[in-house]
Every structure is written in C-alpha cells, then in structure tokens.
CSV table of C-alpha atoms in Angstrom, one decimal:
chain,number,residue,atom,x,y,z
A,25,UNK,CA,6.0,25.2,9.8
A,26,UNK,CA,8.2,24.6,6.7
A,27,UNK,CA,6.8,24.6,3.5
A,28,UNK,CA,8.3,23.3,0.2
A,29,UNK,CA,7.7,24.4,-3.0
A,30,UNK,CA,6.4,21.4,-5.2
A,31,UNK,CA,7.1,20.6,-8.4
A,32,UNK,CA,4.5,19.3,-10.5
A,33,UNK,CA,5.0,17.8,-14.5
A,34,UNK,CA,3.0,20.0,-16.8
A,35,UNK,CA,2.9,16.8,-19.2
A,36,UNK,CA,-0.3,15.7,-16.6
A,37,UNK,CA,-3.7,15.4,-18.6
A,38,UNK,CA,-7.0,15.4,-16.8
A,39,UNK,CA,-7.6,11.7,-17.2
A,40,UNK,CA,-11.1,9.8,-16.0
A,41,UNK,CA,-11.6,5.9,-15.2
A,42,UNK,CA,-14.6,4.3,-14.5
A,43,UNK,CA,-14.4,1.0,-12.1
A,44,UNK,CA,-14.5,-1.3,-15.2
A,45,UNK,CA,-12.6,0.9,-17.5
A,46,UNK,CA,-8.7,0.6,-18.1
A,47,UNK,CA,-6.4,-1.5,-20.5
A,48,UNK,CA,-5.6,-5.1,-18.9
A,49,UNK,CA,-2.9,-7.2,-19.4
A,50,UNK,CA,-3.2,-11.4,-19.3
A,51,UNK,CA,-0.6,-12.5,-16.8
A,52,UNK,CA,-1.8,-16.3,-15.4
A,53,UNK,CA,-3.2,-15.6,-12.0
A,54,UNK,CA,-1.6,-12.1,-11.8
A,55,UNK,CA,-3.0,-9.7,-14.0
A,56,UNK,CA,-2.7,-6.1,-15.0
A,57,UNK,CA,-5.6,-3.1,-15.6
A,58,UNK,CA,-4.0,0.1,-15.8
A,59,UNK,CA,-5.8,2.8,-14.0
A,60,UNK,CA,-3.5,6.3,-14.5
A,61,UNK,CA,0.0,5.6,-16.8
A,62,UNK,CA,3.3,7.5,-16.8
A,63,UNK,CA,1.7,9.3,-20.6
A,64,UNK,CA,-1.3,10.5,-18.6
A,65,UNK,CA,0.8,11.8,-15.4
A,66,UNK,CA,3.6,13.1,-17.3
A,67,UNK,CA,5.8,10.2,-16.0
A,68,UNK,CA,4.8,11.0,-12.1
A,69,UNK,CA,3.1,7.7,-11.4
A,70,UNK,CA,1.0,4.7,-12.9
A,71,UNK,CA,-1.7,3.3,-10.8
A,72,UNK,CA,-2.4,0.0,-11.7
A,73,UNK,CA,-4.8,-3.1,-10.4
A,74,UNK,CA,-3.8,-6.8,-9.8
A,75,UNK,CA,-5.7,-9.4,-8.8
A,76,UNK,CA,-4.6,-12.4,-7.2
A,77,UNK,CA,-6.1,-16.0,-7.6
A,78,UNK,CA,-5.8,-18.4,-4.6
A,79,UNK,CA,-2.6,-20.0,-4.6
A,80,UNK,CA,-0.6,-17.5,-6.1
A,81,UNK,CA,2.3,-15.9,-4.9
A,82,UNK,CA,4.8,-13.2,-6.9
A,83,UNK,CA,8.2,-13.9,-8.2
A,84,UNK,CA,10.2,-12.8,-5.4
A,85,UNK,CA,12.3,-9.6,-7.2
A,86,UNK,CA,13.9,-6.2,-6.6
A,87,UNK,CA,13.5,-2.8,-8.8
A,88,UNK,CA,15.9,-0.6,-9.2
A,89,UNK,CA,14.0,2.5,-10.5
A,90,UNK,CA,10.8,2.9,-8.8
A,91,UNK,CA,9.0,2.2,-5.2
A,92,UNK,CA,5.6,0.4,-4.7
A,93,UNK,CA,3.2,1.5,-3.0
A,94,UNK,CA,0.2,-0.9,-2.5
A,95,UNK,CA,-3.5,-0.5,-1.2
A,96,UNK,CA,-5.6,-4.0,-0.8
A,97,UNK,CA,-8.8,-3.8,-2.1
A,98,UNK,CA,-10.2,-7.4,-1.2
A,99,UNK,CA,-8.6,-10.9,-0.1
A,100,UNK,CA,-6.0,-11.3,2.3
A,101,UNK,CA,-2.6,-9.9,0.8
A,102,UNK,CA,0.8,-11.1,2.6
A,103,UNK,CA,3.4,-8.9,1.3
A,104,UNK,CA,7.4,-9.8,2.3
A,105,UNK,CA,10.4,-6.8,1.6
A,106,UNK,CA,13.8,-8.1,2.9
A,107,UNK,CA,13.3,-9.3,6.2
A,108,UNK,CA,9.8,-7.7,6.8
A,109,UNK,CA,6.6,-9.8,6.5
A,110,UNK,CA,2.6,-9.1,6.8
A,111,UNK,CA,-0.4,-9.8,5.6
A,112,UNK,CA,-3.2,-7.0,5.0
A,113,UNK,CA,-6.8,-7.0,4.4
A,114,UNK,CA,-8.8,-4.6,2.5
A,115,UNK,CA,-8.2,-1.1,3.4
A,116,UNK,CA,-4.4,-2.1,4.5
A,117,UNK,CA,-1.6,-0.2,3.2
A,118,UNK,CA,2.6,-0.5,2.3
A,119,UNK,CA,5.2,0.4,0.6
A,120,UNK,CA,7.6,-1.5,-0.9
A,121,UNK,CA,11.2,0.6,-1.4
A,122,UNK,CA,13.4,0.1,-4.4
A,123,UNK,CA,16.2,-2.2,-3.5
A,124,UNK,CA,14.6,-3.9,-1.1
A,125,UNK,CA,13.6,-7.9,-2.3
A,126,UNK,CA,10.2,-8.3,-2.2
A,127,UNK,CA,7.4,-10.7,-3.0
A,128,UNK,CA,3.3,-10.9,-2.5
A,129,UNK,CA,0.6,-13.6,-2.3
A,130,UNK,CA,-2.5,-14.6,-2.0
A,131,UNK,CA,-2.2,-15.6,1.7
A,132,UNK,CA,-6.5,-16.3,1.6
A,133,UNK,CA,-8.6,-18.5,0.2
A,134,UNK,CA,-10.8,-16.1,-1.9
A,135,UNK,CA,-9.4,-14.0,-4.7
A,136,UNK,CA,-7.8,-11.1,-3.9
A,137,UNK,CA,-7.2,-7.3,-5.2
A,138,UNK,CA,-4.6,-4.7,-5.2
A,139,UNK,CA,-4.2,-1.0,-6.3
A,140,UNK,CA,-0.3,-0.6,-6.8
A,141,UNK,CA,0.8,3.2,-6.9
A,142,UNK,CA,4.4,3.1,-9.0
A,143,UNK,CA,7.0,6.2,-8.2
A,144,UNK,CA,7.6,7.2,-10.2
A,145,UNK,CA,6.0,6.1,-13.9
A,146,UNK,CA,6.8,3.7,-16.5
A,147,UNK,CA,7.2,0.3,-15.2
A,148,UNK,CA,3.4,-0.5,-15.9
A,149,UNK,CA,5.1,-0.9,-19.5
A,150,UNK,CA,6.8,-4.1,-18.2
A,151,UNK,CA,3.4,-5.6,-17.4
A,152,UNK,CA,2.3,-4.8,-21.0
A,153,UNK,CA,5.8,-6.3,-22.1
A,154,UNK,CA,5.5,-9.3,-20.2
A,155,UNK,CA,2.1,-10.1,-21.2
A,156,UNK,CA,3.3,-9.8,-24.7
A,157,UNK,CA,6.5,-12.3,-24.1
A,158,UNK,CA,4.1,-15.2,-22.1
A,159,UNK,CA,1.3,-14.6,-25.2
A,160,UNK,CA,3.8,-15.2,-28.0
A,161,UNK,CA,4.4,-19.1,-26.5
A,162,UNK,CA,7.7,-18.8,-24.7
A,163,UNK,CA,6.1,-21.7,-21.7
A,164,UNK,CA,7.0,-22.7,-18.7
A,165,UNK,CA,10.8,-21.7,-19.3
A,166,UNK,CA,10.1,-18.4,-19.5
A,167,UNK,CA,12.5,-17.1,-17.0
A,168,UNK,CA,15.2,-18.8,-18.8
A,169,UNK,CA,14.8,-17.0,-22.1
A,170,UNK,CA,17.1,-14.1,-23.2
A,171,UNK,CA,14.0,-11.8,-24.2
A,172,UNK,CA,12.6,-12.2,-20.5
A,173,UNK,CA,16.2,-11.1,-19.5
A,174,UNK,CA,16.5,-8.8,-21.7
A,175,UNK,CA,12.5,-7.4,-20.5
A,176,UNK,CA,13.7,-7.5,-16.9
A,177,UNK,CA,17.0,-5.8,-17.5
A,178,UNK,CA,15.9,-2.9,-19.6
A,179,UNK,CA,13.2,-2.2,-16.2
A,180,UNK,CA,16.1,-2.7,-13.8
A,181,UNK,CA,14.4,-5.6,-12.6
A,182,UNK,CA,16.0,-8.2,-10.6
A,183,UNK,CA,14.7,-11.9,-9.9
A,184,UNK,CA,16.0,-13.9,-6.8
A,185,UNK,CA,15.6,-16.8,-4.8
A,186,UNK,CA,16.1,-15.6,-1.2
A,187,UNK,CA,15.7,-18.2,1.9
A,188,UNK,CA,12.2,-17.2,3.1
A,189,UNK,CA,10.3,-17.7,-0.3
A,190,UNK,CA,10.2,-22.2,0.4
A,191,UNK,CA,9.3,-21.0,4.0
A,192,UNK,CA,6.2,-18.8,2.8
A,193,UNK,CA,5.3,-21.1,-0.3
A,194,UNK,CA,4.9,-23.7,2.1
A,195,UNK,CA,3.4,-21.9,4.9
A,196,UNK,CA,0.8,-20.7,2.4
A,197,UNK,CA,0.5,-24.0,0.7
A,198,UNK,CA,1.1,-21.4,-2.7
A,199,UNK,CA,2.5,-22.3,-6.1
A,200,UNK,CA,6.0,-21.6,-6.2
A,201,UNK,CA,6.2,-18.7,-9.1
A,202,UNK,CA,7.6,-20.0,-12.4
A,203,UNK,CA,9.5,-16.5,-13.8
C-alpha cells in the first residue's frame, strides 16, 4: 500500500456551526449560508448551503479555479456538467470539475437543499459579491453590466448558453436564469 504524505494549511482554525448558524447571502431563489470559509480553512475549502425554490434553475457557467463538490440535503436536484445529466435526491452526491459547463435546478416541486464543498477556497466571496451587486439595484440587466463582468472575471467565472439549457428549462418547466 502506498502512502502519501499530506499536506495540511496551518492557517486552519477550529471553527463550530450550529444548523442555523452561518452568514447568508440574498440571491432570489438561490441563496447563500456559509458554513466553513477559505479564512477559517486556511484557503483549503468553503462549505457552503443553497437552497433552491421550485422553478429555479442556475446560470449555466464554467470556473476556472476551483471544483464543486455537491451533497443534496432535500428536494430533487438535477445537476448537468458538459454532456452529463442527473438528478439526485437527498443523500446523492457529484462533483462538478473545473472547466466543465455546468448548471443545477430544482428538478421537484418542493424546495430543495444543497451542501456545496468548493476546492479549493475563496469563491464563496463571489456569492457575498453578487449579493452585494443584485442589492445595490442593478435589475434584471444584471448580466449585462460591466461590474457583474468585472465580478465574474476576477473569480474566473464563465457564463454560457450551451444547447441543452432550452432543452432542460423546458423539460422542467423552470425559469430560464436571468445572469
């Protein structure tokens, strides 16, 4: 048996969340609670919850820094990541590699949950970011604006429009994302 020695950040505090506990972020039907952050784990990972309202389905995007790992608390979750496609119940896991376009959705018709492990930390700060950007009144035309470019380019973030999204929008009967 090989064994690997491990290196471990000594930046890592001892940090403790209760269930309700956790800093959340407004995003409309898709928010944010940070659980563990990249100043806690000395940049390792952020852990952070989102639920998902019926109807709602994910900007379909691509990072370029970090992979996604996601665990489904409640709901039905469908998850697509280039040309894979499922949908999970609670207790299902997946990862979602860097470069790979990906989107997610309520695929249910009661509100659902996820725990999303990011590799490694730091792009929870876009959630806090883009909370920020839709609270100071930018609208519907959000995705159009230079500071949401400017948000998604300084977290490597890239937004698409790839064939299947019409196909699961529809299939779903979801609202097509607006950013």
């Amino acid at each position: 048996m090989l064994h690997q020695k491990m290196t471990f950040s000594k930046d890592a505090v001892l940090t403790v969340v209760q269930p309700s506990e956790g800093e959340s972020v407004a995003i409309p039907g898709f928010g944010a609670a940070f659980k563990l952050t990249s100043q806690t784990t000395g940049g390792l990972v952020a852990i952070v919850e989102h639920p998902f309202a019926v109807g709602l389905i994910t900007a379909a995007h691509r990072h370029t820094y970090e992979d996604e790992h996601s665990l489904v608390l409640a709901g039905e979750i469908g998850f697509r990541s280039d040309d894979d496609e499922v949908v999970l119940g609670p207790g299902g896991y997946i990862t979602k590699p860097r470069g790979q376009m990906h989107a997610m959705w309520n695929a249910g018709s009661e509100p659902g949950r996820i725990v999303e492990v990011i590799t490694p930390g730091g792009f929870e700060n876009y959630f806090r970011e883009l909370g920020e950007l839709l609270a100071s009144g930018t609208g519907s035309t959000l995705h159009e604006t230079p500071e949401f470019i400017d948000l998604a380019t300084k977290y490597g973030l890239t937004y698409g429009s790839p064939q299947w999204m019409a196909d699961i929008v529809a299939r779903y009967g979801l609202t097509p994302p607006t950013h």
